[in-house]
Amino acid sequence: MSNAIGIWLTFIYVLGFATHNVELRIIGRAPRADQEPQCGYQSCHPTKPNMLNVHLIAHTHDDVGWLKTVDQYYYGSETRIQKAGVQYIIDSVVESLLRDPQKRFIYVESAFFFKWWKEQTKDMQEKVTMLVNEGRLEFIGGAWSMNDEATTHYQSVIDQFAWGLRKLNDTFGECGRPKIGWQIDPFGHSREMASMFAQMGFDGMFFGRLDYQDKDERLMTQKAEMIWHGSENLGEKSDLFTGALYNNYQAPDGFCFDILCSDQPIIDGKHSPDNNVKEKIDAFFEFVTKMAKGYRTPNVLITMGEDFHYQNADMWFKNLDKLIKYANERQANGSNINLLYSTPSCYLKSLHDAGISWPTKSDDFFPYASDPHAYWTGYFTSRPTLKRFERDGNHFLQVCKQLSALAPKQSPEFDPHLNFMRETMGIMQHHDAVTGTEKQKVALDYAKRLSVGFRACSTNIRSVLNQLSKGSGEETSKSYPLELKTCSLLNITSCSTSESNSRFALTLYNPLAHVTSEYVRIPVLDYKYDVTDHKGKRVPTQVVPVPLSVILINQRNSNATYELVFLASDLPAVGFKTYYIEKSESSKHKMKPKALPKKSSSYTVIGSKSFNLTFDTNGFLSHASGDGMTRMISQEFLYYEGEIGDNKEFLNRSSGAYIFRPKENKLHFATDHVSIEVYKGALVQEVHQLFNDWISQVVRIYQGRNYAEFEWLVGPIPIEDGVGKEVITRFNSDIKSEGIFYTDSNGREMIKRKRNHRDTWNVKLHESVSGNYYPITTKIALEDATARMAILTDRAQGGSSMQDGALELMVHRRLLHDDAFGVGEALNETEYGTGLIARGKTHLFIGQSLMRSEVSLKAMERLVQLETLLPSWKFFSNMEAYSQDQWLTKFTNSYSGIPTTLPKSVHLLTLEPWHEHELLVRFEHILEKDDDYHYSKYVQFNVKDVLGGFKIADMRETTLDGNAWLDEHRRFEFVPDPEDESYNMYGVFKKQSKDVHLLDAAKPLLGVKYSKEALSTGELGAESNRIKRAANNRHFTMHRERNTQAERQDTHKEALPANDRAKYLIELSPMEIRTFVIYLEK
Ligand SMILES: [Zn+2]
């Protein structure tokens, strides 16, 4: 396998080298073309006034891995599994588009498109550029993959959009920039995703899946299209126009014309006995007429395509041509239905031009239920180890980006290596990757890709860290005295360097723009080690035994029986510090760690006066004291049994990779007695708990920390009884939460949840447990007037509060039946011939819920959340060749890439090399407006101070994705319904009348040229203009407010000394992210 990886790496290198000299395009500049590009809204086919305009969207949904791997899908191999080959799709579609300028097609997944693009001749590339410039081929979505929204972290979502959109921009310029989000298949939709789309400058987003009850209600009340408020902190800049599609993303029944479908084509032979034109058109009209009743404007969007459709594009297009022809022919006889080739952006433009107002929404679309017994809440947890590996991937990608940017000397292979990791992480965000809803073989392929990505990035990092660590400088840049190995098995407390060397160095790279202090744990064979810091100073250490349950893990090929613990303090921001670690027989003071004597009659307490946990005589947690209060808090492991059914009717649905369906909603205790061992030292106090022979846990409190760490180990989940199990950890408290709890949205803002409740409709839950599950990307919390409990997770999990005061998180699941949503396999993960073992960490916070003058608990949670997401990365180097003194003099053992750290509430979300002599940088305020008196305030800092290590020539702000100038970018604006009252007037909106003349509605989309024809294609009557004017008043106020804000900022700027520094002074409000391209001096 390592050989194969080596070859792959070489391949990446060569590939990158070959493409390295491609001309880099400037943001926003159109690619060279003979004529003025006519893409975007200008290229829309005109709609017809006073008619129902049916926008036919020819599209293909190309999963970036699911039943087959990414490459199997691209090349079309393994046809026995699925007849799907993306290369044929794009070939075929392009050919059809080139033949007929009337046709439109959208493409979504950049991962596939650029694989295809690279294989094309220059001639073909030019033809495709022409199609893009003329709006005939339009990119929609445009990220590397169509990411999941429940289990993804916002950092990775932003990254994969930035990369996909950059490739489109570099290749096609402005015409390649997608305007519309297209999340047609993800299994529920997050509010944060809406916010990110808005901040990336998208005009709107369409999606396919929402709760079946929600969907019914929305179609009945014409609220399927809405303005979604994406953030409680960011105001209207996070508003996104969002539409729920009528038929997921499929064609209407009977109109699937793909080679994969079996519907009848349109048979129009005049004398053919099979002629079905009348029948087809009648059926189609019936469908669209019914559908139109659910939507507010006389426009409907019909998706014409499905998974991997258009391998033979002509089959689709030929029938769509006929459908359009025969449908529109009826207009001569009074039909008011008009069919046209369209795109989601052209459809959105029609909605916008309709000039009406829209309903609003402020919560999210979780959980998603497709029927009364199918809540798609199992995938929040499915494949827990892949979910954790993906998070590690993000962590390493950030380290790789930063160090590639900080490199004193670049190597030609840096870019291709970094790009490979960027692209791999883009693939990992796909809605069948990190979700765990792919086949087992595909999951292994994802993991393999990710491990190659780690290898690729490791070579960049090793080179840069060696350059930065070089001391007196006799080494050439080619020889790397420091190995800087990543121990990827630290999750099972195993590391070859620390286990096989008596002298080694540990380099801790801190990717945060703050100085941090962190407890480090290193697997070792013995308990006698000395740790020295970069100044030669001995660091206090403690040794803790590795729990027996870890030592006994099957195939754990390690002799480490201890963990060496020390506090790595003052780790430099965006920098590193190296420690020298040496086995030392002489140190007599080092004692073999011994468990405290077992006491069966009294309680066990660990921690400090300010924060401690009490365990009862049965070994369970019973109390927590912190923040000046003591509360009853217990914690336990339980499991649900997965429902088994034949999936033939809703009631017989099995629990599976997508669906969580617990049998009888009944919980089973893992044990009623926990055996414990207690270890106390100066740095950490630990309780090792053994629940049964497949669940164990270490609960620990580090010195000086006011929260606890729970490191759980679950598996192999037994299935010998023929029952699949879904294991949860549950924290019970006496906090009176009254059904309310809070869950994060993609790791950013918290959303309020209420048990058995949805904000926008009266829910009827037929699954009382799984219908209350929500995605937890990083945090779940509850509180009452005095106390608060919050839990941070280290990966995406499902979670809920099923009783007041209790929080549960599903940590692992193993099931024996498929849930019949296509994957065709039971979620029964095995490794080394037995059930998969998962290990992970949760952090528990207990304290006062009140805001106060000192730092609030919420603010502490935010800071720790950041430090657990991006702790320092551990690099190990063999030091047998260097004594401690030699090490001290030969190497630079402390380094910071930024001379000024950021305020605590600000996160350096991104620091990466962008185009040549450019950096892409994002600053993020990590608190919400009401989190904390102090930390939630506006902050101000100077970018030039923070990035003082770089020679900055200029800086310009972009949209969140980094590919459009913020000051030049305009979005459609949509008018919200005036508080409820307008809604009943809807009947008026829709009335069509031939003699109404639509006034020239103001076009808020500045910077886009409208042709005159486009202006007059509105379909609504004067009535709507009346409403529009009323709404416009409100609109005007909004504009005014914004202008005042802008003016205020301007005056603010003018008040500053008129020097160059003022330009780099920036301000962030709570939850704000600002993105900049930094130009470096050449
Ligand atoms: Zn899909």
PDB file of N, CA and C and ligand atoms in Angstrom, residues 61 63 185 249 430-432, ligand 1:
ATOM      1  N   HIS A  61     -27.471  14.693 -11.249  1.00  0.00           N
ATOM      2  CA  HIS A  61     -26.992  14.724  -9.870  1.00  0.00           C
ATOM      3  C   HIS A  61     -25.884  13.691  -9.725  1.00  0.00           C
ATOM      4  N   ASP A  63     -23.186  12.168  -7.530  1.00  0.00           N
ATOM      5  CA  ASP A  63     -22.609  11.983  -6.201  1.00  0.00           C
ATOM      6  C   ASP A  63     -21.099  11.782  -6.279  1.00  0.00           C
ATOM      7  N   ASP A 185     -29.941  17.257  -2.693  1.00  0.00           N
ATOM      8  CA  ASP A 185     -29.998  15.913  -2.096  1.00  0.00           C
ATOM      9  C   ASP A 185     -29.642  15.831  -0.609  1.00  0.00           C
ATOM     10  N   TYR A 249     -35.684  16.179  -6.682  1.00  0.00           N
ATOM     11  CA  TYR A 249     -35.008  16.705  -7.864  1.00  0.00           C
ATOM     12  C   TYR A 249     -35.296  15.853  -9.092  1.00  0.00           C
ATOM     13  N   HIS A 430     -18.905  15.763   0.951  1.00  0.00           N
ATOM     14  CA  HIS A 430     -20.037  15.294   0.135  1.00  0.00           C
ATOM     15  C   HIS A 430     -21.106  14.625   1.007  1.00  0.00           C
ATOM     16  N   HIS A 431     -22.358  14.723   0.571  1.00  0.00           N
ATOM     17  CA  HIS A 431     -23.463  14.240   1.405  1.00  0.00           C
ATOM     18  C   HIS A 431     -23.576  12.723   1.491  1.00  0.00           C
ATOM     19  N   ASP A 432     -22.650  12.001   0.884  1.00  0.00           N
ATOM     20  CA  ASP A 432     -22.571  10.571   1.167  1.00  0.00           C
ATOM     21  C   ASP A 432     -21.173  10.180   1.633  1.00  0.00           C
TER      22      ASP A 432
HETATM   23 ZN    ZN B   1     -26.715  12.626  -3.755  1.00  0.00          ZN
END
